[in-house]
XYZ file of C-alpha atoms in Angstrom:
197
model
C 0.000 0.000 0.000
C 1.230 3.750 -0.748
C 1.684 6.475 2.014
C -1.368 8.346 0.030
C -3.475 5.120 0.406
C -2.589 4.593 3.934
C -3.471 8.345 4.949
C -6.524 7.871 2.895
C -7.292 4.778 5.018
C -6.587 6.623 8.462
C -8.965 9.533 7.090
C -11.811 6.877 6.183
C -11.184 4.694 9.142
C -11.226 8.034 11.329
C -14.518 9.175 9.928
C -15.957 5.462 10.963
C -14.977 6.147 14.493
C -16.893 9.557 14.125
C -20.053 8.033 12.455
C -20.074 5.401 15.341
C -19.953 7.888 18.063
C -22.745 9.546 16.524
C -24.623 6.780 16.120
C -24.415 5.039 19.537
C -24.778 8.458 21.364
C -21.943 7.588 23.331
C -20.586 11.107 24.051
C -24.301 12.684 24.822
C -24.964 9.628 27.123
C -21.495 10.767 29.460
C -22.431 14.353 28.781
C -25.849 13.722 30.234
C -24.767 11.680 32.856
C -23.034 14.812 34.428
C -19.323 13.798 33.813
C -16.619 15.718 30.900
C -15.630 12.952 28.083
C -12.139 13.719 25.659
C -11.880 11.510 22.674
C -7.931 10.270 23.205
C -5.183 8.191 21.713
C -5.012 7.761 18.326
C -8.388 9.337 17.188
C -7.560 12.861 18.864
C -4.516 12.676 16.898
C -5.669 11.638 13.598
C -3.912 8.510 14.114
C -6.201 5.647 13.836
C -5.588 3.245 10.929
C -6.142 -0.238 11.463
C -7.006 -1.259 14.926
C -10.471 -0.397 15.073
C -10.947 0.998 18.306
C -11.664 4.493 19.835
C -10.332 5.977 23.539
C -12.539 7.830 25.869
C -11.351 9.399 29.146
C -14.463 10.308 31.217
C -14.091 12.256 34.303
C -15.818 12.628 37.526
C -15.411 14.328 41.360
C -17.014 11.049 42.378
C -16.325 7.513 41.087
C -18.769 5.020 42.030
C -19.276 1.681 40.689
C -22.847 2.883 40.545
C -23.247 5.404 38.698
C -20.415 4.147 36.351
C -22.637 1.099 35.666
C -25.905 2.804 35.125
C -23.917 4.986 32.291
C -22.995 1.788 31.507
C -26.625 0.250 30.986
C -27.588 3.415 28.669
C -24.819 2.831 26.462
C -25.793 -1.080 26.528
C -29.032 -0.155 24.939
C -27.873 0.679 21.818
C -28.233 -2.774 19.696
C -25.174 -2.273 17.760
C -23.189 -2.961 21.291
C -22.071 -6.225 21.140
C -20.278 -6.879 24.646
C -19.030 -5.304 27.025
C -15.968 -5.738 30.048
C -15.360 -3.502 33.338
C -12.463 -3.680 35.551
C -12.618 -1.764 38.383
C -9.057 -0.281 39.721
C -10.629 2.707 41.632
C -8.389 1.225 44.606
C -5.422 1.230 42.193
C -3.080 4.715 41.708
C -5.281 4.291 38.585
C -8.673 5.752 40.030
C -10.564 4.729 37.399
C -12.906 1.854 36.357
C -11.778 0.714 32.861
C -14.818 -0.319 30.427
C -14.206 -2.210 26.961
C -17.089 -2.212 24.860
C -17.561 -4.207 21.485
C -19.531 -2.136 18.777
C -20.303 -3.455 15.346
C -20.467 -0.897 12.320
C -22.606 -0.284 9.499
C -20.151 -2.402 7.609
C -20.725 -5.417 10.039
C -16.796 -4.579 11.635
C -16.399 -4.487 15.282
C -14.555 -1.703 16.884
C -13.260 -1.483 20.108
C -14.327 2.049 22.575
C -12.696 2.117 25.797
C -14.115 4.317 28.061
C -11.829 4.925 31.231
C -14.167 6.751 33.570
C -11.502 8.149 36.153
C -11.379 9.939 39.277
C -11.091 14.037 39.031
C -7.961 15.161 40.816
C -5.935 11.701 40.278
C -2.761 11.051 39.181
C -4.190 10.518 35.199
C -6.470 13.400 35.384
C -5.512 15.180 31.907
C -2.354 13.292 31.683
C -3.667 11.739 28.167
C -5.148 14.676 26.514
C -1.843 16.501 27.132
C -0.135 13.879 25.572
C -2.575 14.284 22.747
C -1.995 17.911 22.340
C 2.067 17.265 22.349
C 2.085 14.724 20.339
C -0.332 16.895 17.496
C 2.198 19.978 18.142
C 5.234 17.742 17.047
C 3.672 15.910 14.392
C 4.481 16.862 10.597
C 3.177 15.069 7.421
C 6.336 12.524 7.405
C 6.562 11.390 10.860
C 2.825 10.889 10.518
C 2.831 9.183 7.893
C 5.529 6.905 9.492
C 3.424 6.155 12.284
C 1.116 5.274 9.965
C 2.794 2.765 7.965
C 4.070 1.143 11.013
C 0.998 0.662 12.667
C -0.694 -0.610 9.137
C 2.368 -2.650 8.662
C 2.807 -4.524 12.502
C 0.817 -7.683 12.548
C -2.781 -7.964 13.762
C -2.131 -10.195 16.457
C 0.753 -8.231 18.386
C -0.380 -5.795 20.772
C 1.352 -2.682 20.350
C 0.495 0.639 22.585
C 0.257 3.487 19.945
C 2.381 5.314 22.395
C 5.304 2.571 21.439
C 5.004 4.414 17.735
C 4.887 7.619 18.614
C 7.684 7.538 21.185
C 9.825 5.724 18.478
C 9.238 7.724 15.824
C 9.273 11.358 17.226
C 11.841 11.251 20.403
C 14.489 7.709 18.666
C 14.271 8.647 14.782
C 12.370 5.136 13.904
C 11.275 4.900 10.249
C 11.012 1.300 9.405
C 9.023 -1.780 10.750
C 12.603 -3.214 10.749
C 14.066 -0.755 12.967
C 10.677 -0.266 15.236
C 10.840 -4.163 15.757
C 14.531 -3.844 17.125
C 13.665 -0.716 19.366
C 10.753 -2.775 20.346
C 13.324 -5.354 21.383
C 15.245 -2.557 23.939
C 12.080 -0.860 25.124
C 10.007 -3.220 26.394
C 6.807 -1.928 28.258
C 6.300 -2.345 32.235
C 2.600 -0.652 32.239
C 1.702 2.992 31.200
C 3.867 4.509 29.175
C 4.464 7.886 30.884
C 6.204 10.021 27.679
C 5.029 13.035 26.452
C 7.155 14.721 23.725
């Protein structure tokens, strides 16, 4: 595939996420529900290409299971959600309760929406939608592109953070699938990434 057909991917596959949010209601459900929702990760930074799945940080002065549930049970009304998964690490320096949801598209694809409803103060609080807004002030058209092509070009079934691109490509100089596979080798993960640009 060309860069201009991978961009033109991200930019279709980007306007999917967008349609989907629409169509589940997914941000006016949080609204509603009292808390403030960012779109993060890749889709705030025009990013997304072939892992179908969209990152919501969702925050509230008070966490409780309960109320984070019956948000929970709106969005499950919508019958294109498939499934969904909660972990609960309010007692973790996390302060959040984690939510994976399953959503199938007009196109019969399912994408994955976490929504990481966290705890207003904590140690997270705004720590990803800064790292959006870095990462979006650094960016130019080649070391987008890059990221890009690496994440259309690393195999389905590895899990790779997209922060393991971005920190590659903008702070080590990482160009190839090649060369992100060896820096991959010498910076093995141990949890959150913490790296802003």
């Amino acid at each position: 595939m060309t860069d201009k057909q991978i961009v033109e991917l991200s930019l279709q596959n980007q306007e999917r996420a967008h349609e989907l949010l629409r169509k589940t209601h997914i941000m006016e459900i949080l609204s509603e529900a009292g808390t403030d929702a960012h779109i993060v990760g890749s889709l705030a930074m025009g990013l997304l290409i072939n892992h179908l799945d969209i990152d919501i940080h969702v925050y509230s002065t008070d966490v409780t299971l309960q109320d984070s549930f019956a948000i929970m049970a709106k969005i499950a009304e919508n019958e294109s959600v498939i499934k969904i998964e909660c972990r609960n690490l309010l007692h973790t320096e996390e302060a959040c309760i984690e939510w994976h949801v399953w959503v199938k598209d007009d196109e019969d694809k399912t994408w994955q929406i976490d929504i990481i409803h966290i705890l207003r103060g904590s140690r997270y609080d705004g720590f990803f939608e800064r790292m959006a807004e870095r990462i979006n002030d650094v960016l130019t058209t080649e070391t987008r592109t890059t990221i890009l092509r690496l994440k259309y070009e690393t195999s389905g079934n590895e899990h790779v953070m997209g922060v393991e691109y971005y920190q590659a490509v903008l702070r080590d100089g990482i160009r190839t699938l090649g060369q992100f596979n060896k820096w991959r080798e010498l910076h093995k993960p141990n949890g959150i990434i913490e790296w802003i640009p």
